[in-house]
Amino acid sequence: MMVRTPWLVAVSLILAGHASVLPAQETSNQAEAAAQLSAESVAKSIGRAEAARYQAAELRVEWLETGSLIEQARKEAGLGHYEKAMALADKARQQGELAVEQYEREAEAWQQRVVR
Amino acid sequence: MASKIKVKVKLKGDVAEVKSLMLHPMETGARKDPDTGATIPAHHITELTFSNNGKTVMTVHCSTAVSRDPYFSFSFSGAKAGDTLAVRWVDNTGESDTVETVLG
Amino acid sequence: MQLSRRLFVRGSIALAALWAMPRALLAGAWPDKAFASSAASEAMTELFGADQATDSSAISLTAPEIAENGAVVPITVETTLENVQSVSIVVEKNPRPLAVSFEIPPGTLPDVACRIKMGQTSQVMAVVKTDSGLFSAAKEVKVTIGGCGG
Amino acid sequence: MHRLALACLAVALSVTARADPEQDREAFRAYFLQRFPDVPVAEYVNGIYAIDDKARAQWQEIEAFPPYEFAVEQGEALFGQPFANGRGYADCFENGGIGVRQHFPRFDLERGEVVTLELALNLCRMDNGESPYPYESDDLIALSAYMAWTSRGETIDVKVPDDPRALAAYEDGKRFYYSKRGQLNFACSDCHVTSAGSWVRADHLSASLGHPSHFPVYRSKLGEMISLHSRFYGCIRDVRARPLDEQSEEYRNLEYFLTYMSNGLEVNGPGARK
């Protein structure tokens, strides 16, 4: 009865990993590109993230951290840390998109889990 | 609410089984306010006394390691219906609370 | 009573003879030094004048094996020892190990329960003082952190 | 022709799948009874303590003198205080509000929505010219605790009236319950049906059967009383989704579905939890 379920943890980790864009994954090419980032392009990314978040929020399926990621992105952008701000905004946008995908998938998938 | 101490006594022969629960934050002084980050000062009951018809039947000395909304139970002999059991605590800020109950 | 305690607090070496006396019981006041001690043995010495207690099977200490919640750990201590003067609960790994001390006058039964906080997995010791010395029983209580409920 | 028959069959199937709360309830209950054959059905109202012996002993120590008694006392005092217009809570409920917890949440045909006990209390206040309580208010939770207390031992009896709106609300709660959400991609049912009895980090997962029977609860961790919707809020946050507000339509519908699943069990609120 009291069986540990590593799969629960494993699934969470996989999903958490899938949904994150880790700065460590950035290559030197990206670093070069980052040097060319402007306040304008960062603002655009933040705008896209905000739009994705909004779409998820409208469906009432927004993820927990998306809003604070955008907030952090704005803060970093304000400090001129464009690379950091971009990574945060992209992560937030991805979260917004994944939440909407999750919602669409669940439109039918939930039926499979009903106890019958 | 009047007193923030609740006490329940069961008489079994001349033995009184006493259970008592009181509302108190029992702050350790190590906790931080999650909003402001400021340390919440220690605020805890230091001494709790139970006396039956004026005679002390239990004194409890507490540290901050006593849980929030403290609970204590004990038993004493020589009790009878009609006795008055008084419970009183004082805390490190000098606040106190007291309640009396008649054994039934 | 208050006076003898004050004298003691001043720490006069001339009063070293008093060291062995249980100050808390002597004074009947809140044993601040014992409660402030950061080591179990120090707290014991402050409270009882000795840091050693004899293991006793006459003490029954009920505490959970795994605490459901470190903030509320129910503890019960009962003993068949006679002439009990106090029952104290010491949590070795708490920042201040002495958690609570019950002073038991004649006529009150040595059967007490309370709920305490534990910061981490630790030995929990019940120390019973009788007219013939200090006795103890101990048990490890595991404290786990995290999850949804905790 | 063949295709048409299949389509008809599909429609017929989806209608039966959607339209029978009672069938859902029987299946839900049977699932847990089969999963934990040693646990008597009446025990499920004790949540995790129905299936975890060690935690149960500690919970019983707390129940020996539970801190929620202060909330019950506070709730009773508030319940008896008349409004400015001289009327009181007792005037808003059947049987003067005593022993009625088991009928909540109910589908209000006039309002066309699910009315939980907390919402009913606030509607009562507003109907009598008082301002509603914020849903996290201690006073509102105390009132709810008192009303649960007076209903202890009553059998949970939530009804889905024969009205498409009521059925839709029930169905919406059911969909919410079984839908994955949040970054961790969990549905309520993933933890509290499929994995009930298993561990998540340091916690043992409770069974959903009986979940709503004991609210509001005193949370030792917080040192305060919380509502069922505050627990929903916590669970949703734990799967890393942004929680919805207490008494949102979604949470009310979820409570409706979840409580219907526990029909036949006893009200035993308020409760004590870690």
PDB file of N, CA and C in Angstrom, chain C residues 62 64-69 71-76 113 115 144-150, chain D residues 48-49 54-55 58-59 61-62 64-65 67 200-203 205 219-221 231 238 274:
ATOM      1  N   THR C  62       5.932   7.889  24.481  1.00  0.00           N
ATOM      2  CA  THR C  62       5.208   7.649  23.227  1.00  0.00           C
ATOM      3  C   THR C  62       5.423   8.835  22.305  1.00  0.00           C
ATOM      4  N   PRO C  64       5.800   9.602  17.762  1.00  0.00           N
ATOM      5  CA  PRO C  64       5.713   8.934  16.457  1.00  0.00           C
ATOM      6  C   PRO C  64       7.088   8.553  15.917  1.00  0.00           C
ATOM      7  N   GLU C  65       7.141   7.475  15.178  1.00  0.00           N
ATOM      8  CA  GLU C  65       8.385   7.068  14.532  1.00  0.00           C
ATOM      9  C   GLU C  65       8.749   8.095  13.461  1.00  0.00           C
ATOM     10  N   ILE C  66       7.725   8.437  12.668  1.00  0.00           N
ATOM     11  CA  ILE C  66       7.891   9.471  11.650  1.00  0.00           C
ATOM     12  C   ILE C  66       6.870  10.556  11.956  1.00  0.00           C
ATOM     13  N   ALA C  67       7.344  11.741  12.245  1.00  0.00           N
ATOM     14  CA  ALA C  67       6.418  12.826  12.567  1.00  0.00           C
ATOM     15  C   ALA C  67       5.676  13.220  11.303  1.00  0.00           C
ATOM     16  N   GLU C  68       4.379  13.287  11.408  1.00  0.00           N
ATOM     17  CA  GLU C  68       3.580  13.686  10.258  1.00  0.00           C
ATOM     18  C   GLU C  68       3.867  15.138   9.926  1.00  0.00           C
ATOM     19  N   ASN C  69       4.191  15.885  10.958  1.00  0.00           N
ATOM     20  CA  ASN C  69       4.387  17.315  10.807  1.00  0.00           C
ATOM     21  C   ASN C  69       5.316  17.757  11.932  1.00  0.00           C
ATOM     22  N   ALA C  71       5.923  20.479  13.041  1.00  0.00           N
ATOM     23  CA  ALA C  71       5.400  21.592  13.834  1.00  0.00           C
ATOM     24  C   ALA C  71       4.511  21.109  14.976  1.00  0.00           C
ATOM     25  N   VAL C  72       4.010  19.885  14.842  1.00  0.00           N
ATOM     26  CA  VAL C  72       3.103  19.355  15.864  1.00  0.00           C
ATOM     27  C   VAL C  72       3.407  17.873  16.078  1.00  0.00           C
ATOM     28  N   VAL C  73       4.301  17.601  17.019  1.00  0.00           N
ATOM     29  CA  VAL C  73       4.668  16.213  17.300  1.00  0.00           C
ATOM     30  C   VAL C  73       4.087  15.832  18.656  1.00  0.00           C
ATOM     31  N   PRO C  74       3.088  14.948  18.664  1.00  0.00           N
ATOM     32  CA  PRO C  74       2.494  14.577  19.958  1.00  0.00           C
ATOM     33  C   PRO C  74       3.433  13.680  20.765  1.00  0.00           C
ATOM     34  N   ILE C  75       3.613  14.024  22.033  1.00  0.00           N
ATOM     35  CA  ILE C  75       4.506  13.274  22.922  1.00  0.00           C
ATOM     36  C   ILE C  75       3.736  12.940  24.197  1.00  0.00           C
ATOM     37  N   THR C  76       3.850  11.686  24.632  1.00  0.00           N
ATOM     38  CA  THR C  76       3.263  11.307  25.915  1.00  0.00           C
ATOM     39  C   THR C  76       4.347  10.644  26.755  1.00  0.00           C
ATOM     40  N   ALA C 113       1.125  14.693  28.632  1.00  0.00           N
ATOM     41  CA  ALA C 113       1.162  14.712  27.173  1.00  0.00           C
ATOM     42  C   ALA C 113       1.222  16.150  26.699  1.00  0.00           C
ATOM     43  N   ARG C 115       2.316  18.672  22.796  1.00  0.00           N
ATOM     44  CA  ARG C 115       2.667  18.683  21.378  1.00  0.00           C
ATOM     45  C   ARG C 115       3.839  19.636  21.198  1.00  0.00           C
ATOM     46  N   THR C 144      10.284  14.619   8.358  1.00  0.00           N
ATOM     47  CA  THR C 144      10.470  14.762   6.914  1.00  0.00           C
ATOM     48  C   THR C 144       9.874  16.090   6.481  1.00  0.00           C
ATOM     49  N   ILE C 145      10.372  16.581   5.388  1.00  0.00           N
ATOM     50  CA  ILE C 145       9.938  17.908   4.949  1.00  0.00           C
ATOM     51  C   ILE C 145       9.475  17.838   3.503  1.00  0.00           C
ATOM     52  N   GLY C 146       8.450  18.596   3.214  1.00  0.00           N
ATOM     53  CA  GLY C 146       8.051  18.730   1.818  1.00  0.00           C
ATOM     54  C   GLY C 146       6.821  17.936   1.477  1.00  0.00           C
ATOM     55  N   GLY C 147       6.472  17.934   0.217  1.00  0.00           N
ATOM     56  CA  GLY C 147       5.244  17.275  -0.209  1.00  0.00           C
ATOM     57  C   GLY C 147       4.140  18.305  -0.343  1.00  0.00           C
ATOM     58  N   CYS C 148       2.935  17.806  -0.441  1.00  0.00           N
ATOM     59  CA  CYS C 148       1.804  18.697  -0.709  1.00  0.00           C
ATOM     60  C   CYS C 148       1.150  19.166   0.572  1.00  0.00           C
ATOM     61  N   GLY C 149       1.043  18.236   1.542  1.00  0.00           N
ATOM     62  CA  GLY C 149       0.344  18.583   2.769  1.00  0.00           C
ATOM     63  C   GLY C 149       1.262  19.336   3.711  1.00  0.00           C
ATOM     64  N   GLY C 150       2.531  18.985   3.681  1.00  0.00           N
ATOM     65  CA  GLY C 150       3.450  19.551   4.673  1.00  0.00           C
ATOM     66  C   GLY C 150       4.237  20.684   4.106  1.00  0.00           C
TER      67      GLY C 150
ATOM     68  N   ILE D  48      -6.534  10.875   4.458  1.00  0.00           N
ATOM     69  CA  ILE D  48      -5.316  10.065   4.430  1.00  0.00           C
ATOM     70  C   ILE D  48      -5.260   9.117   5.628  1.00  0.00           C
ATOM     71  N   TYR D  49      -5.917   9.505   6.736  1.00  0.00           N
ATOM     72  CA  TYR D  49      -5.842   8.682   7.947  1.00  0.00           C
ATOM     73  C   TYR D  49      -6.648   7.397   7.816  1.00  0.00           C
ATOM     74  N   LYS D  54       0.154   5.022  10.640  1.00  0.00           N
ATOM     75  CA  LYS D  54       1.079   5.767  11.504  1.00  0.00           C
ATOM     76  C   LYS D  54       0.663   7.225  11.631  1.00  0.00           C
ATOM     77  N   ALA D  55       0.263   7.796  10.501  1.00  0.00           N
ATOM     78  CA  ALA D  55      -0.195   9.185  10.552  1.00  0.00           C
ATOM     79  C   ALA D  55      -1.486   9.251  11.362  1.00  0.00           C
ATOM     80  N   GLN D  58      -1.139   9.861  15.119  1.00  0.00           N
ATOM     81  CA  GLN D  58      -0.803  11.248  15.454  1.00  0.00           C
ATOM     82  C   GLN D  58      -2.017  12.152  15.300  1.00  0.00           C
ATOM     83  N   TRP D  59      -2.790  11.868  14.268  1.00  0.00           N
ATOM     84  CA  TRP D  59      -4.004  12.649  14.040  1.00  0.00           C
ATOM     85  C   TRP D  59      -4.973  12.451  15.202  1.00  0.00           C
ATOM     86  N   GLU D  61      -4.217  11.850  18.222  1.00  0.00           N
ATOM     87  CA  GLU D  61      -3.715  12.643  19.352  1.00  0.00           C
ATOM     88  C   GLU D  61      -4.213  14.087  19.233  1.00  0.00           C
ATOM     89  N   ILE D  62      -4.201  14.610  18.010  1.00  0.00           N
ATOM     90  CA  ILE D  62      -4.657  15.989  17.799  1.00  0.00           C
ATOM     91  C   ILE D  62      -6.174  16.068  18.016  1.00  0.00           C
ATOM     92  N   ALA D  64      -7.844  14.431  19.961  1.00  0.00           N
ATOM     93  CA  ALA D  64      -8.184  14.301  21.378  1.00  0.00           C
ATOM     94  C   ALA D  64      -8.593  15.663  21.935  1.00  0.00           C
ATOM     95  N   PHE D  65      -8.028  16.707  21.372  1.00  0.00           N
ATOM     96  CA  PHE D  65      -8.413  18.067  21.748  1.00  0.00           C
ATOM     97  C   PHE D  65      -8.026  18.951  20.575  1.00  0.00           C
ATOM     98  N   PRO D  67      -7.692  21.865  17.816  1.00  0.00           N
ATOM     99  CA  PRO D  67      -7.731  23.332  17.831  1.00  0.00           C
ATOM    100  C   PRO D  67      -8.934  23.922  17.100  1.00  0.00           C
ATOM    101  N   VAL D 200       4.334  11.181  -2.329  1.00  0.00           N
ATOM    102  CA  VAL D 200       4.938  12.249  -3.119  1.00  0.00           C
ATOM    103  C   VAL D 200       5.850  12.971  -2.154  1.00  0.00           C
ATOM    104  N   ARG D 201       7.155  12.893  -2.412  1.00  0.00           N
ATOM    105  CA  ARG D 201       8.144  13.417  -1.470  1.00  0.00           C
ATOM    106  C   ARG D 201       7.805  12.871  -0.081  1.00  0.00           C
ATOM    107  N   ALA D 202       7.556  13.758   0.872  1.00  0.00           N
ATOM    108  CA  ALA D 202       7.325  13.256   2.221  1.00  0.00           C
ATOM    109  C   ALA D 202       5.849  13.074   2.535  1.00  0.00           C
ATOM    110  N   ASP D 203       5.015  13.109   1.512  1.00  0.00           N
ATOM    111  CA  ASP D 203       3.586  13.043   1.771  1.00  0.00           C
ATOM    112  C   ASP D 203       2.930  11.826   1.165  1.00  0.00           C
ATOM    113  N   LEU D 205      -0.431  10.260  -0.318  1.00  0.00           N
ATOM    114  CA  LEU D 205      -1.583  10.822  -1.029  1.00  0.00           C
ATOM    115  C   LEU D 205      -2.893  10.209  -0.550  1.00  0.00           C
ATOM    116  N   ARG D 219      -5.242  23.462   9.822  1.00  0.00           N
ATOM    117  CA  ARG D 219      -3.957  22.981   9.321  1.00  0.00           C
ATOM    118  C   ARG D 219      -2.891  23.278  10.363  1.00  0.00           C
ATOM    119  N   SER D 220      -2.302  22.224  10.920  1.00  0.00           N
ATOM    120  CA  SER D 220      -1.265  22.409  11.937  1.00  0.00           C
ATOM    121  C   SER D 220      -0.098  23.215  11.393  1.00  0.00           C
ATOM    122  N   LYS D 221       0.219  22.940  10.129  1.00  0.00           N
ATOM    123  CA  LYS D 221       1.336  23.625   9.497  1.00  0.00           C
ATOM    124  C   LYS D 221       1.135  25.143   9.498  1.00  0.00           C
ATOM    125  N   ARG D 231      -7.830  24.587   0.018  1.00  0.00           N
ATOM    126  CA  ARG D 231      -7.093  23.341  -0.239  1.00  0.00           C
ATOM    127  C   ARG D 231      -6.977  23.112  -1.754  1.00  0.00           C
ATOM    128  N   ASP D 238       0.437  23.368  -6.198  1.00  0.00           N
ATOM    129  CA  ASP D 238       1.425  22.289  -6.086  1.00  0.00           C
ATOM    130  C   ASP D 238       1.729  21.623  -7.424  1.00  0.00           C
ATOM    131  N   LYS D 274      -2.479  17.926   8.931  1.00  0.00           N
ATOM    132  CA  LYS D 274      -1.113  18.338   9.224  1.00  0.00           C
ATOM    133  C   LYS D 274      -0.799  19.736   8.714  1.00  0.00           C
TER     134      LYS D 274
END
